[in-house]
XYZ file of C-alpha atoms in Angstrom:
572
model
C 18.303 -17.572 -46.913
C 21.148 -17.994 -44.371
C 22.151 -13.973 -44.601
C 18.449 -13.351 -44.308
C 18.280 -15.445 -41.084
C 21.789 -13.802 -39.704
C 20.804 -10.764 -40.829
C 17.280 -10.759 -38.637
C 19.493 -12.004 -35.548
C 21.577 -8.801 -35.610
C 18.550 -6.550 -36.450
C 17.060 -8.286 -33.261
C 20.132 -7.673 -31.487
C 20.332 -3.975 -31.951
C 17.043 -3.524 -31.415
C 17.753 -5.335 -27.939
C 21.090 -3.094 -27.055
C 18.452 0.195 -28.581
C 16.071 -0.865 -25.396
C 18.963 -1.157 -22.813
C 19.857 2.237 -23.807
C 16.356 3.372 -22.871
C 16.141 1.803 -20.283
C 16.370 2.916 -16.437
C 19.831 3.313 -14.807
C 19.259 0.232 -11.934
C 17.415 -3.143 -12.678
C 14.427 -3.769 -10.842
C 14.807 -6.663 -8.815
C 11.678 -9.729 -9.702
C 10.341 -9.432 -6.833
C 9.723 -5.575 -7.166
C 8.620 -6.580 -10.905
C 5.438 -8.262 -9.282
C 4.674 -5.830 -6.683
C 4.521 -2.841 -9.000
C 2.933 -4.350 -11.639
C 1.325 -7.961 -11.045
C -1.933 -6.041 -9.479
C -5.400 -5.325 -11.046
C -6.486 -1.322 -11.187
C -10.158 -1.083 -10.550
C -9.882 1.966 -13.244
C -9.544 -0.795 -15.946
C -13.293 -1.689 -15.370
C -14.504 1.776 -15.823
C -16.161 3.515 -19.096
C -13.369 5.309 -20.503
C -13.297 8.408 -23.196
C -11.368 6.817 -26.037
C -8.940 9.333 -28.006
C -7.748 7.316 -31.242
C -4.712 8.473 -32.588
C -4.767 8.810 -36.864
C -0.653 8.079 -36.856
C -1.332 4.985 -35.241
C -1.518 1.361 -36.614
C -5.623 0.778 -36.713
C -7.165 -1.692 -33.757
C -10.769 -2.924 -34.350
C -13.247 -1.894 -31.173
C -12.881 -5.400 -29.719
C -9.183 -5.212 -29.931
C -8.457 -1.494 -28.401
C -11.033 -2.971 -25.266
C -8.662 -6.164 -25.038
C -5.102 -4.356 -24.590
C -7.203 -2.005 -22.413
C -7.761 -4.391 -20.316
C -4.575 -6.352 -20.113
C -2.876 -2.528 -19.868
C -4.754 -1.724 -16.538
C -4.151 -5.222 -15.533
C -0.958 -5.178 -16.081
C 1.024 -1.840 -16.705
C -0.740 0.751 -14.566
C 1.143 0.166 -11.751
C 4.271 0.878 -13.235
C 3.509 3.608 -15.801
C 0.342 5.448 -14.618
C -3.207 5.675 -15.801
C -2.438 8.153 -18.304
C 0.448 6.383 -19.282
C 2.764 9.785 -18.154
C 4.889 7.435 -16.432
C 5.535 6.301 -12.350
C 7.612 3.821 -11.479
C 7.583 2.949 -15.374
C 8.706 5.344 -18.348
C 6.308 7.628 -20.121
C 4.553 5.643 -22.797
C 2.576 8.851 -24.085
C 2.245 8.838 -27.990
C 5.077 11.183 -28.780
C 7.788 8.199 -27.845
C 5.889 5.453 -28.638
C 4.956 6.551 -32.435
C 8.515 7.674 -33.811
C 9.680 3.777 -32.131
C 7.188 1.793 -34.559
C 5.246 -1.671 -33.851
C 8.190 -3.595 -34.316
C 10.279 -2.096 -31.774
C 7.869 -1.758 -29.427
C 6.738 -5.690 -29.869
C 10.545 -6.329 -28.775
C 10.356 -4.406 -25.900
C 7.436 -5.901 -24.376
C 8.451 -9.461 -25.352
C 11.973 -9.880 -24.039
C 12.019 -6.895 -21.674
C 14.862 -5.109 -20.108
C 17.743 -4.567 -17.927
C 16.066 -1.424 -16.332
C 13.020 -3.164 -15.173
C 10.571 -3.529 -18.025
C 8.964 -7.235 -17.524
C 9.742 -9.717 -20.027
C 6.007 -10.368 -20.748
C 6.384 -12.274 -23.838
C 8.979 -14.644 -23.191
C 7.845 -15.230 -19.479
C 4.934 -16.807 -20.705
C 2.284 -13.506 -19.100
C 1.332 -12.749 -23.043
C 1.361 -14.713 -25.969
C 2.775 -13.236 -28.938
C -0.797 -11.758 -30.609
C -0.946 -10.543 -27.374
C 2.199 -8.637 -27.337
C 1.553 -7.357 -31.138
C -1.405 -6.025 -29.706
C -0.274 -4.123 -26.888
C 2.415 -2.637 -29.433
C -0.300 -0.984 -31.258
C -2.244 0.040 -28.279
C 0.424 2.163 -26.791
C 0.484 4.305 -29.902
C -3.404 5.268 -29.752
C -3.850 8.067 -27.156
C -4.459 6.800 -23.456
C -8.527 6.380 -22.850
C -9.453 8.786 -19.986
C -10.793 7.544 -17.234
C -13.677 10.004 -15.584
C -13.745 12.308 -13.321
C -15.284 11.374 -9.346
C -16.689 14.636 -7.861
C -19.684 15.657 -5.387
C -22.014 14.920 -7.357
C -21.026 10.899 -7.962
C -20.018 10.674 -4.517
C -22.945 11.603 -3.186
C -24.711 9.354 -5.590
C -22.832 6.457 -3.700
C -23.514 7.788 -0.077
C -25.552 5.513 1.915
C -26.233 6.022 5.400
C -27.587 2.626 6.964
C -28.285 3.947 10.441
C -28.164 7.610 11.213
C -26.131 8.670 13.965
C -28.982 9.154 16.458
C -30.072 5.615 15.621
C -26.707 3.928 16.733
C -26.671 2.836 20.444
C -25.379 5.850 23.014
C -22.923 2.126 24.745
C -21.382 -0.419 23.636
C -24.351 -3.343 23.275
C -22.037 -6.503 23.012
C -19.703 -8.702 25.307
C -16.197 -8.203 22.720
C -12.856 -7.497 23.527
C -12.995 -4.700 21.540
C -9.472 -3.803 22.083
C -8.321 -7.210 20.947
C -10.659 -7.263 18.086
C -8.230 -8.134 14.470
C -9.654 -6.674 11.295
C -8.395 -9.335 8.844
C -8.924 -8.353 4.473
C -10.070 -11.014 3.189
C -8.788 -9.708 -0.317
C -10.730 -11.002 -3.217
C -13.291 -11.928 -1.461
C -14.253 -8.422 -0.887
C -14.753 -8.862 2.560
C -12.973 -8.633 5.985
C -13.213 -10.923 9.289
C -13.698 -9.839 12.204
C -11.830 -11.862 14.508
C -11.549 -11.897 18.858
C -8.131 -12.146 19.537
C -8.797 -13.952 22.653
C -10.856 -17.204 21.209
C -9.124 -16.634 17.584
C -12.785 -17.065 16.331
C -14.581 -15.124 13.936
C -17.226 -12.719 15.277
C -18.326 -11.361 12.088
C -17.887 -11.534 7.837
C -18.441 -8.017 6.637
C -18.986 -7.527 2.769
C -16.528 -4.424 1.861
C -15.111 -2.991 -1.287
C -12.564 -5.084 -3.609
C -9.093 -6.150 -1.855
C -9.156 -3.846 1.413
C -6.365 -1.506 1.645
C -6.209 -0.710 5.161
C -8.171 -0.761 8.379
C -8.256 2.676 10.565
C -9.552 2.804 13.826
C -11.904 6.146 15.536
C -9.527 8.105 17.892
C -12.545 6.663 20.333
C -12.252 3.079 18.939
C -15.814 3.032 18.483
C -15.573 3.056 14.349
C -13.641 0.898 11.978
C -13.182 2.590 8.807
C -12.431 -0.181 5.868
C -10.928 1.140 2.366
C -10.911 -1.098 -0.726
C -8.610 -0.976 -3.987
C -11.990 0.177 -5.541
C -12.458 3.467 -3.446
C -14.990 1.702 -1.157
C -15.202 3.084 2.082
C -17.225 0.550 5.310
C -17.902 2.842 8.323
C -18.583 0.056 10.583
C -19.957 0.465 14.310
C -18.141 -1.505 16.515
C -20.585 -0.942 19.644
C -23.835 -2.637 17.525
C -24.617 -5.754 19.276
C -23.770 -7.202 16.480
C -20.891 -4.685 14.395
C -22.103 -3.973 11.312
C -21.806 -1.360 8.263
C -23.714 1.778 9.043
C -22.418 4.162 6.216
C -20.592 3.396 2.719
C -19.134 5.742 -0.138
C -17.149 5.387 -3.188
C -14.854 8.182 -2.971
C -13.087 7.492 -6.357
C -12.397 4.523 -8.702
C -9.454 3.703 -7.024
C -7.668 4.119 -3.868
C -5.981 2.979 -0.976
C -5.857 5.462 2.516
C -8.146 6.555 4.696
C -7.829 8.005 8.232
C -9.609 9.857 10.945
C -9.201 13.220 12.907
C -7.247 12.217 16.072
C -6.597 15.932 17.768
C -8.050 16.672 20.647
C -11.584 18.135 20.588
C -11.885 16.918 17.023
C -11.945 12.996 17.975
C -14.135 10.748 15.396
C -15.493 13.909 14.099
C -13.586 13.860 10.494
C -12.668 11.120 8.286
C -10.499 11.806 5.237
C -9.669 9.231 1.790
C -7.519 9.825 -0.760
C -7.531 8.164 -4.905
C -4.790 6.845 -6.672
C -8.035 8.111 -9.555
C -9.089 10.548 -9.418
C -5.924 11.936 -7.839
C -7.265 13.669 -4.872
C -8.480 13.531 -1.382
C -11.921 13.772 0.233
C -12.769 15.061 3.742
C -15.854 13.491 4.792
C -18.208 13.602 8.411
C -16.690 10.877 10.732
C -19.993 9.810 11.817
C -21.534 9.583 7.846
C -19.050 9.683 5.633
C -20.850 12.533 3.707
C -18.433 14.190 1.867
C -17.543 17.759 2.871
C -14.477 18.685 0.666
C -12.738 17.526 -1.987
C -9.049 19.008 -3.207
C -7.165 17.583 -6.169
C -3.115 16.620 -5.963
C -2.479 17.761 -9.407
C 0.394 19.650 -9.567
C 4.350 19.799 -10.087
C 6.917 17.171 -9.406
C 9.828 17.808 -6.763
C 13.336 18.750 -8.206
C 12.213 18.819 -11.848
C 9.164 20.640 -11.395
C 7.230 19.478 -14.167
C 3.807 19.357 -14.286
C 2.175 15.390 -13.624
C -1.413 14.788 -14.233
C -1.678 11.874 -11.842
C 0.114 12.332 -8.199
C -1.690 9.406 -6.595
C -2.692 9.938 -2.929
C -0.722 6.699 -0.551
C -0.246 6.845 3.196
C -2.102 9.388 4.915
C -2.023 9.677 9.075
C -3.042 11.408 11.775
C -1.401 14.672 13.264
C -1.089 14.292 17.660
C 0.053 17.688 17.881
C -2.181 20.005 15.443
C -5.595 19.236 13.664
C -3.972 17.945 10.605
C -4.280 15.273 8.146
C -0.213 14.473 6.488
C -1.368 13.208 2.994
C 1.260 11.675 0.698
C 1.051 12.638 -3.040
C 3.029 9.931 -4.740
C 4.314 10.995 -8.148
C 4.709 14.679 -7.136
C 6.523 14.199 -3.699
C 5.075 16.218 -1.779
C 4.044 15.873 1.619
C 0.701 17.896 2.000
C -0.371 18.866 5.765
C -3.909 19.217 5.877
C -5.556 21.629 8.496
C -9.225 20.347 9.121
C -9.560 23.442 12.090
C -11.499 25.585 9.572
C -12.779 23.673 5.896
C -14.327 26.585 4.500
C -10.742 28.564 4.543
C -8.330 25.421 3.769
C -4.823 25.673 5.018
C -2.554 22.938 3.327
C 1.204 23.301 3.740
C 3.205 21.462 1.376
C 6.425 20.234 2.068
C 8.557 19.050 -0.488
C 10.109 15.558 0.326
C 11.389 13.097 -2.674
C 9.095 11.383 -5.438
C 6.946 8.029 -5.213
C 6.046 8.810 -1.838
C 3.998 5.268 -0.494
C 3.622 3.640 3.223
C 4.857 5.274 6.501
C 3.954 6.023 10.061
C 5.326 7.888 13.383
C 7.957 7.386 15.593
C 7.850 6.222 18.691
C 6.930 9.692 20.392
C 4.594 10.169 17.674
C 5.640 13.324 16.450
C 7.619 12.434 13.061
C 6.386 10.890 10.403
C 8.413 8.376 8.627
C 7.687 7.804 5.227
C 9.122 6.094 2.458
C 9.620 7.238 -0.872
C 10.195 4.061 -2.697
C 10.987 4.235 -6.137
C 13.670 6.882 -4.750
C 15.179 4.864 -2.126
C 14.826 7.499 0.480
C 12.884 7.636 3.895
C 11.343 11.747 4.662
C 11.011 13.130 8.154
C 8.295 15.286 8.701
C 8.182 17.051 12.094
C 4.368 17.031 12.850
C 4.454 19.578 15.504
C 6.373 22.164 13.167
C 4.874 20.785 10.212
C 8.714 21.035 8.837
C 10.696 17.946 6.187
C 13.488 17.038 9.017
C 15.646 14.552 6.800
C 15.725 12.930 3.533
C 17.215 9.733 4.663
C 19.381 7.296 1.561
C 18.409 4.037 2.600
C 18.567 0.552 0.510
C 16.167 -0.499 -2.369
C 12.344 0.149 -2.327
C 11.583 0.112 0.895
C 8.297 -0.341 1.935
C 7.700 -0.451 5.832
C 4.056 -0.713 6.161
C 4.160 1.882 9.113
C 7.049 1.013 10.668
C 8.794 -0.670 13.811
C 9.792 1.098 16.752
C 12.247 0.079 19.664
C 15.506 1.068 21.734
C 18.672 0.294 19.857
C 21.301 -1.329 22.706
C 23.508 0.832 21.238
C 21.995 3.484 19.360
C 18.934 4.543 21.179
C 15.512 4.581 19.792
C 15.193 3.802 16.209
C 12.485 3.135 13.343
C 13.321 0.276 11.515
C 12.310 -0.285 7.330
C 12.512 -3.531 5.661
C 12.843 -3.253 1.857
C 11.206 -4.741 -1.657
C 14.471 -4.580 -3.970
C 17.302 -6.060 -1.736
C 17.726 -7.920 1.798
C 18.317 -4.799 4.021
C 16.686 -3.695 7.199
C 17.743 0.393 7.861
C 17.753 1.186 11.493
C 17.165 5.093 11.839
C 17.832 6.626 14.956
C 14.868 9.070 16.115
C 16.269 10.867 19.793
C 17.235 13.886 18.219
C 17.403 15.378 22.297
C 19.011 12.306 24.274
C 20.889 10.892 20.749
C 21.726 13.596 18.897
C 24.400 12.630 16.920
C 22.756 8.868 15.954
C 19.278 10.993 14.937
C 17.819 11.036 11.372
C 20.762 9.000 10.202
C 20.563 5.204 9.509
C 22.536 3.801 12.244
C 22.559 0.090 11.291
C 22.121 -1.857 8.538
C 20.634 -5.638 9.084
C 21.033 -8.273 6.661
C 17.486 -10.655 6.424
C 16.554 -13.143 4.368
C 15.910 -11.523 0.617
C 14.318 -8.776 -0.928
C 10.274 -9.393 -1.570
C 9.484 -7.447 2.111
C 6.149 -5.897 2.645
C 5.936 -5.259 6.049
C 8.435 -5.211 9.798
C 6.810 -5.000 13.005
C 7.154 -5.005 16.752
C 5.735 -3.893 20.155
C 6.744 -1.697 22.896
C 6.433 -5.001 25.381
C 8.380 -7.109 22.425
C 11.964 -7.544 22.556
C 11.903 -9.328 18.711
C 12.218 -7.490 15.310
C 9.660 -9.453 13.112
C 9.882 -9.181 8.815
C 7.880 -11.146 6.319
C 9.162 -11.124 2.775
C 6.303 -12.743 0.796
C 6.932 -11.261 -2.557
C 10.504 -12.887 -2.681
C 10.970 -15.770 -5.257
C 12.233 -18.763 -3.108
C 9.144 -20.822 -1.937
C 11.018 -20.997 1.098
C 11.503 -17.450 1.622
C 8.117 -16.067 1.306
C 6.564 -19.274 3.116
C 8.167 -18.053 6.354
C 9.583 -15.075 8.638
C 12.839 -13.788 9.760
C 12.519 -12.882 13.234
C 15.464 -10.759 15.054
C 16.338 -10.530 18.822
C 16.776 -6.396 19.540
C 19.240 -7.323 22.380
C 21.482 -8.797 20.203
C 21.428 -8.038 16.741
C 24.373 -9.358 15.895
C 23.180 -12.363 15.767
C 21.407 -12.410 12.927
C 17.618 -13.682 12.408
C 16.250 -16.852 12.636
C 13.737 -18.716 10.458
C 10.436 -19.929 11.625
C 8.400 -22.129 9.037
C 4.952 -20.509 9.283
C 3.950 -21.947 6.223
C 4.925 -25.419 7.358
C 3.327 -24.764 10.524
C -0.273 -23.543 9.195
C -0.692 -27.443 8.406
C -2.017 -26.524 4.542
C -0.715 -29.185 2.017
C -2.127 -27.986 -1.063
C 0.127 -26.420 -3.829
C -1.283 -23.143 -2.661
C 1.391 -20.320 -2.617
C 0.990 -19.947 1.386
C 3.022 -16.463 1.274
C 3.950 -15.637 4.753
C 2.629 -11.891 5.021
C 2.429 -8.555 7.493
C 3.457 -9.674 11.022
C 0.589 -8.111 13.546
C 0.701 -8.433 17.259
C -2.205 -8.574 19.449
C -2.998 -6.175 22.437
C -0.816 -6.920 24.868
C 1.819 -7.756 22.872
C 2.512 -11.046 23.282
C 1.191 -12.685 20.174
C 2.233 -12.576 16.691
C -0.311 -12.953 14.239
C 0.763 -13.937 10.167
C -1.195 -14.808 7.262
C -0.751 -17.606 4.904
C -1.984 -16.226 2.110
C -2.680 -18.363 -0.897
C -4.774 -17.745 -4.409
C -8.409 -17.856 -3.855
C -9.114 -21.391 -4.973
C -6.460 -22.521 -2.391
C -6.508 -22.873 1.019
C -5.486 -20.271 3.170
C -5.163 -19.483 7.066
C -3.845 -17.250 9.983
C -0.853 -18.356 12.192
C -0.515 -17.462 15.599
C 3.107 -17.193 17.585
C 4.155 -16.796 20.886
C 6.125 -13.800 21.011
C 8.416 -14.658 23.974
C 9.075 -18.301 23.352
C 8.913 -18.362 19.512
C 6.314 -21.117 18.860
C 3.321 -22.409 17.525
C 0.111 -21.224 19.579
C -2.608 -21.671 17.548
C -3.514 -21.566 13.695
C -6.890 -20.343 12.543
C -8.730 -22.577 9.684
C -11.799 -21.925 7.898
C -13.520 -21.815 4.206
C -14.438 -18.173 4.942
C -10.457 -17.165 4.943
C -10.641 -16.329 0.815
C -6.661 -15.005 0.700
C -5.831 -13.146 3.899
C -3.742 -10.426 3.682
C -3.919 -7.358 6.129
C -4.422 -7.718 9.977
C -5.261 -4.840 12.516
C -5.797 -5.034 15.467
C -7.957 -2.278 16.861
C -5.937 -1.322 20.260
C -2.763 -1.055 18.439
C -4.581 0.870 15.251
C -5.990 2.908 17.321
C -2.742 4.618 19.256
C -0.499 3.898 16.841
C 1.253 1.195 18.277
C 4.267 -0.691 16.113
């Protein structure tokens, strides 16, 4: 009986050393663990075709519908819809057959050094659980559908037509100074006046809202949730409201609006992490006009990927173009809207897992980041031309960015990251500081990987960065804030979740710094789980302290801020 037990210890132990073999070359850090796969796809709620595999261990109906579930609420992220792998390896059926139940059951129990969650021993899945998502992955991957024309326009509703909308603005609001806050599972967002901090309006909106984009006018807000839910809301109602809604997918996460001149809040454009493709819609209705998919080959490799999910998308300043990210693929895809029926799209090939980005401080380059790769692309806008592939430190993920003037090094664009404690500082004169441009010129140390977003203002002389998916309590519960004359220094901590006054047992994750109009306020959330309290914390910029903290039931997990000025020309 001994030798038997010994003898399953080793067999356990290979298996183990088999996995790290497998595995990818660099560990993911924990706190890019959550971010990539702690998140619920909206596809995971959809009727799916099911494709059963005959080599694979059988699953009763209820059972394939279970590890469905737990797969899209768990693995998506990581490994793709179709399971052709992201982020995550390739669990199609021709690796995950010929490695068996058993071997599989290990893997998703204890994990491994490249990155693959320890579900089972973490306590996320019991063990029937894990046995069950060991037979799952060897059935074929159920298909989500297809989203064309014809279901999009099923979901089209036009509340108020265009020549039923007011020809002024019909309320007293600060429009400028107007924050769109997501409220993310509440499927909602506030609409709060910067000025009196209170809340104007609660506006019903898809599941977990993406982003905010403002009209080139500022007239129209235009809301995208996790679920492909699109709000056009009018901001000069007397009282702003929805006036147009679409699904433009089953799940997605950009949209943005024409901004060149002579085509202002004529155009709106989304794009779907499913189907993977982009719409162009009518600014004013949302009806869709045309819809192209990002199917196609991956960068360097060039092999074909089923599923290049659309992320960042902006506006062009120089030429009537959308710049659309394609995620898996990496390729940067610059969208002509000046004639639909003949489509122009250049595509510039950048580096895969293309995600979050915006311009530089002229607005003419794009700065994106191309996380999983560790590399930031430059994209001249005006030439429509990949400037620089830039190395800079694990995962980062700069929301869209922070711009200022380097004492040393000129203007720069600044990234915080997911995987380690670095801030890159990339210099972007290429005229004035030639030698410092496209090239990271400094490297600041902040408090600890887990960083979703870094932020500034042209009137700000501090370098603000959250990090609310890092692991210390004490970490994500506040904000490293830097002084740009004098780097050196090093950041300093400010307790926001301390100062929010909450004293439940509420996570209180410190998250996306946002500034107000005229740049002298810093807004945060405190974002805890939905059950818990939750609130928004306002700082003075200049003297670094408490101003005001906003408190009320209707705050279900705040996440996102935007306020509409600075969304509007690109200010950060």
């Amino acid at each position: 009986m001994k030798t038997l037990r010994l003898a399953g210890v080793a067999t356990l132990l290979l298996t183990i050393l088999a996995l790290c073999a497998h595995a990818q070359e660099k560990p993911l850090a924990s706190t890019e663990k959550a971010y990539q796969a702690g998140d619920v796809s909206p596809v995971g709620k959809e009727p799916m075709v099911v494709s059963l595999n005959p080599k694979a261990p059988p699953m009763t109906v209820v059972e394939f519908d279970a590890a469905r579930k737990i797969y899209f609420e768990r693995c998506a992220g990581c490994h793709g819809v179709l399971r052709k792998g992201a982020t995550g390896k390739p669990l199609t059926t021709d690796k995950t057959i010929p490695n068996g139940t058993e071997y599989l059951k290990v893997f998703i129990k204890y994990g491994s050094p490249g990155g693959m969650p320890n579900w089972g021993t973490s306590g996320e899945l019991t063990d029937e659980q894990v046995d069950l998502m060991a037979r799952y992955v060897q059935h074929e991957p159920p298909t989500p559908p297809e989203w064309g024309m014809k279901e999009m326009m099923a979901s089209l509703k036009v509340n108020v037509a265009p020549d039923k909308r007011p020809t002024r603005k019909m309320n007293n609001l600060d429009l400028g100074n107007l924050f769109s806050v997501t409220l993310r599972d509440a499927g909602q967002i506030a609409l709060i006046d910067g000025a009196s901090k209170k809340i104007v309006k609660i506006i019903n909106t898809g599941y977990a809202v993406h982003i905010s984009r403002m009209s080139s006018s500022g007239r129209y807000l235009y809301v995208i949730g996790r679920d492909a839910r699109i709000n056009l809301i009018d901001l000069w109602m007397e009282e702003p409201s929805t006036v147009a809604e679409i699904k433009v997918g089953l799940e997605a996460r950009s949209v943005e609006t024409s901004k060149f001149k002579g085509y202002e809040d004529k155009l709106a454009i989304a794009g779907s992490y499913w189907p993977p493709q982009f719409v162009i819609m009518d600014g004013d209705t949302l009806k869709p006009i045309r819809i192209e998919s990002t199917r196609g080959t991956t960068v360097g490799t060039q092999e074909y990927h089923p599923e290049p999910r659309v992320a960042a998308i902006v506006a062009s300043h120089y030429n009537p173009e959308f710049i659309v990210n394609a995620k898996e693929t990496g390729k940067i895809l610059v969208v002509s809207y000046k004639d639909l029926k003949n489509l122009k799209v250049t595509t510039i090939n950048a580096a895969q897992f293309l995600h979050d980005g915006g311009m530089d401080s002229t607005g003419r380059y794009f700065m994106t980041a191309a996380n999983a790769s560790n590399k930031i692309a430059v994209v001249d806008t005006k030439e429509d031309k990949l400037t620089a592939l830039i190395d800079v430190g694990k995962v980062p993920h700069p929301g869209r960015g922070a711009n200022f003037v380097h004492p040393k090094f000129g203007p720069v664009w600044a990234t915080s990251d997911l995987g380690d404690d670095g801030i890159s500082l990339i210099g972007t004169d290429p005229i004035k500081h030639k030698d410092q441009a496209w090239k990271v010129v400094e490297t600041l140390k902040g408090q600890g990987g887990g960083s979703l977003f870094i932020k500034t203002h042209p009137k700000s002389t501090n370098l603000w960065v959250d990090t609310p998916l890092n692991p210390d309590a004490k970490v994500s519960q506040s904000i490293a804030v830097f002084d740009i004359k004098h780097l050196e220094n090093g950041f300093e901590v400010l307790p926001i979740g301390d100062w929010s006054g909450i004293k439940d047992d509420g996570a209180r994750r410190i998250v996306q710094p946002e500034f107000n109009k005229a740049g002298d306020e810093v807004w945060f959330s405190v974002w805890s789980a939905k059950d818990k309290a939750s609130a928004l914390v306002i700082v003075d910029d200049k003297t670094r302290k408490l101003k005001a903290v906003i408190k009320d039931p209707q705050l279900i997990t705040p996440t996102g801020k935007f306020n509409v000025n600075n969304t509007q020309h690109d200010v950060y």
